[in-house]
Tab-separated table of C-alpha atoms in Angstrom:
chain	number	residue	atom	x	y	z
W	810	MET	CA	2.338	9.232	-64.906
W	811	ALA	CA	3.772	12.026	-67.156
W	812	PHE	CA	7.179	13.597	-67.366
W	813	VAL	CA	7.853	16.022	-64.606
W	814	PRO	CA	11.003	18.328	-65.184
W	815	PRO	CA	13.762	17.801	-62.564
W	816	THR	CA	14.347	20.769	-60.108
W	817	VAL	CA	17.516	22.586	-59.210
W	818	GLU	CA	17.718	20.621	-55.845
W	819	GLN	CA	17.587	17.337	-57.864
W	820	LEU	CA	20.407	18.495	-60.076
W	821	GLY	CA	22.426	19.390	-57.037
W	822	LEU	CA	21.652	16.029	-55.333
W	823	TYR	CA	22.462	14.130	-58.628
W	824	LEU	CA	25.996	16.085	-58.956
W	825	GLY	CA	26.663	15.672	-55.255
W	826	LEU	CA	27.070	19.358	-54.762
W	827	ASP	CA	25.957	21.164	-51.375
W	828	GLU	CA	25.586	24.464	-53.168
W	829	ILE	CA	24.338	25.027	-56.749
W	830	LEU	CA	23.767	28.266	-58.738
W	831	GLY	CA	19.956	28.355	-59.014
W	832	ASP	CA	19.711	30.570	-62.176
W	833	ARG	CA	22.416	28.709	-64.105
W	834	ALA	CA	20.941	25.320	-63.118
W	835	ASP	CA	17.367	26.346	-64.130
W	836	LEU	CA	18.492	27.555	-67.460
W	837	LEU	CA	20.599	24.246	-68.014
W	838	LEU	CA	17.680	22.115	-66.998
W	839	ALA	CA	15.086	24.068	-69.256
W	840	THR	CA	17.560	23.873	-72.137
W	841	ALA	CA	18.363	20.235	-71.641
W	842	THR	CA	14.520	19.518	-71.657
W	843	ALA	CA	14.109	21.484	-74.878
W	844	LEU	CA	16.864	19.561	-76.280
W	845	CYS	CA	15.319	16.031	-75.259
W	846	LYS	CA	12.076	17.143	-76.868
W	847	THR	CA	13.827	17.446	-80.171
W	848	ILE	CA	14.119	13.615	-80.060
W	849	VAL	CA	11.052	12.564	-78.457
W	850	SER	CA	7.848	14.744	-77.820
W	851	PRO	CA	6.116	14.718	-75.336
W	852	LEU	CA	8.823	13.385	-73.035
W	853	PRO	CA	7.975	10.138	-71.358
W	854	GLU	CA	8.175	9.178	-67.765
W	855	GLY	CA	11.606	8.268	-66.769
W	856	ALA	CA	13.243	11.030	-69.157
W	857	GLU	CA	14.241	12.842	-66.070
W	858	ALA	CA	17.407	10.929	-65.772
W	859	VAL	CA	18.549	11.785	-69.209
W	860	VAL	CA	17.632	15.471	-68.606
W	861	LEU	CA	19.623	15.457	-65.378
W	862	SER	CA	22.580	13.759	-67.165
W	863	VAL	CA	22.610	16.361	-69.952
W	864	ALA	CA	22.295	19.439	-67.628
W	865	GLY	CA	24.707	17.881	-65.021
W	866	ARG	CA	27.340	17.404	-68.033
W	867	ALA	CA	26.979	21.056	-68.958
W	868	TYR	CA	26.988	22.299	-65.218
W	869	VAL	CA	30.288	20.491	-64.228
W	870	ASN	CA	32.186	21.163	-67.287
W	871	PRO	CA	30.699	23.864	-69.275
W	872	GLN	CA	33.662	24.140	-71.705
W	873	GLN	CA	33.946	20.449	-72.277
W	874	VAL	CA	37.531	20.198	-71.374
W	875	SER	CA	38.641	16.644	-72.192
W	876	TYR	CA	42.177	16.980	-71.114
W	877	GLU	CA	43.807	18.928	-68.425
W	878	THR	CA	47.278	19.368	-66.931
W	879	ILE	CA	47.921	21.614	-63.837
W	880	GLY	CA	51.574	21.757	-63.791
W	881	PRO	CA	52.626	24.249	-66.767
W	882	MET	CA	48.932	24.681	-67.566
W	883	SER	CA	47.685	22.640	-70.453
W	884	VAL	CA	44.121	22.338	-71.671
W	885	GLN	CA	42.822	20.498	-74.634
W	886	ARG	CA	39.177	20.680	-76.115
W	887	PRO	CA	37.622	18.832	-78.568
W	888	SER	CA	36.444	20.417	-81.800
W	889	GLY	CA	32.971	22.052	-81.668
W	890	SER	CA	33.163	21.903	-77.743
W	891	GLY	CA	30.954	23.692	-75.224
W	892	GLY	CA	27.244	23.654	-74.576
W	893	LEU	CA	24.618	21.148	-74.065
W	894	TYR	CA	24.531	17.950	-76.234
W	895	LEU	CA	22.834	14.624	-76.389
W	896	THR	CA	25.023	11.515	-76.620
W	897	LYS	CA	24.042	8.680	-78.862
W	898	ALA	CA	23.236	6.786	-75.462
W	899	ASP	CA	21.101	9.740	-74.350
W	900	LYS	CA	19.051	9.606	-77.636
W	901	SER	CA	18.784	5.827	-77.411
W	902	ALA	CA	17.480	5.955	-73.872
W	903	LEU	CA	14.931	8.612	-74.900
W	904	LYS	CA	13.631	6.526	-77.791
W	905	SER	CA	13.540	3.301	-75.494
W	906	LEU	CA	11.531	5.107	-72.817
W	907	ALA	CA	9.122	6.167	-75.491
W	908	GLY	CA	8.724	2.813	-76.663
W	909	ARG	CA	10.480	3.597	-79.978
W	910	GLY	CA	13.303	1.814	-81.622
W	911	GLY	CA	14.606	-1.688	-81.243
W	912	ALA	CA	13.455	-4.830	-83.168
W	913	PHE	CA	9.805	-5.400	-83.774
W	914	THR	CA	7.536	-7.671	-85.869
W	915	VAL	CA	5.000	-6.901	-88.185
W	916	ASP	CA	2.360	-9.537	-89.068
W	917	PRO	CA	0.749	-8.746	-92.405
W	918	THR	CA	-1.790	-11.458	-92.157
W	919	PRO	CA	-5.473	-10.121	-91.647
W	920	ALA	CA	-7.129	-11.281	-88.423
W	921	ASP	CA	-9.872	-13.104	-90.372
W	922	ALA	CA	-7.535	-15.062	-92.620
W	923	ASP	CA	-8.475	-18.762	-93.383
W	924	PRO	CA	-5.617	-21.251	-93.355
W	925	THR	CA	-7.279	-23.389	-96.281
W	926	PRO	CA	-5.699	-22.975	-99.681
W	927	THR	CA	-7.462	-20.612	-102.009
W	928	TRP	CA	-6.040	-21.676	-105.267
W	929	PRO	CA	-7.425	-24.475	-107.441
W	930	LEU	CA	-6.297	-27.740	-106.390
W	931	ASP	CA	-4.875	-30.093	-109.208
W	932	GLY	CA	-6.428	-33.689	-108.882
W	933	SER	CA	-3.674	-35.175	-110.880
W	934	TYR	CA	-0.924	-34.295	-108.643
W	935	GLY	CA	-0.160	-35.303	-105.187
W	936	PRO	CA	-1.519	-38.010	-102.753
W	937	GLY	CA	-3.592	-40.612	-104.685
W	938	VAL	CA	-1.434	-40.454	-107.699
W	939	GLU	CA	1.361	-43.023	-108.142
W	940	TYR	CA	4.629	-42.119	-106.296
W	941	GLU	CA	8.027	-43.303	-107.632
W	942	PRO	CA	11.134	-42.948	-105.388
W	943	GLY	CA	13.633	-40.509	-106.580
W	944	TRP	CA	11.090	-39.006	-109.097
W	945	GLY	CA	8.007	-37.956	-106.960
W	946	TYR	CA	4.597	-38.336	-108.146
W	947	ILE	CA	4.162	-39.445	-111.726
């Protein structure tokens, strides 16, 4: 099954909101989808969760306020705040869903490899020759 972009209704349900601004939500979902495609294209099945997370983060807190005090009014914003962004966890999730990233093994041995030795064997060394403890084959 292929990636199906989330709908405005799904974003509202994800955020737990009874009412949601449709045009704004559409814009955020489309932009979040495009942003996710910069990491993995085409988006894999299951990427809906990442798109909803990115769009939901921007919908609920568009100015990315990280600190707020109500009584004498204080607001703190991180540098470069605002807009949609992907966290490191979002990027990791997208790569994982696409089957990329993580540990892997590459076996360089050809499928038709024969386990017998291909070098010339030395008949004057090894079993059949006198073995002296501590010295090996002599």
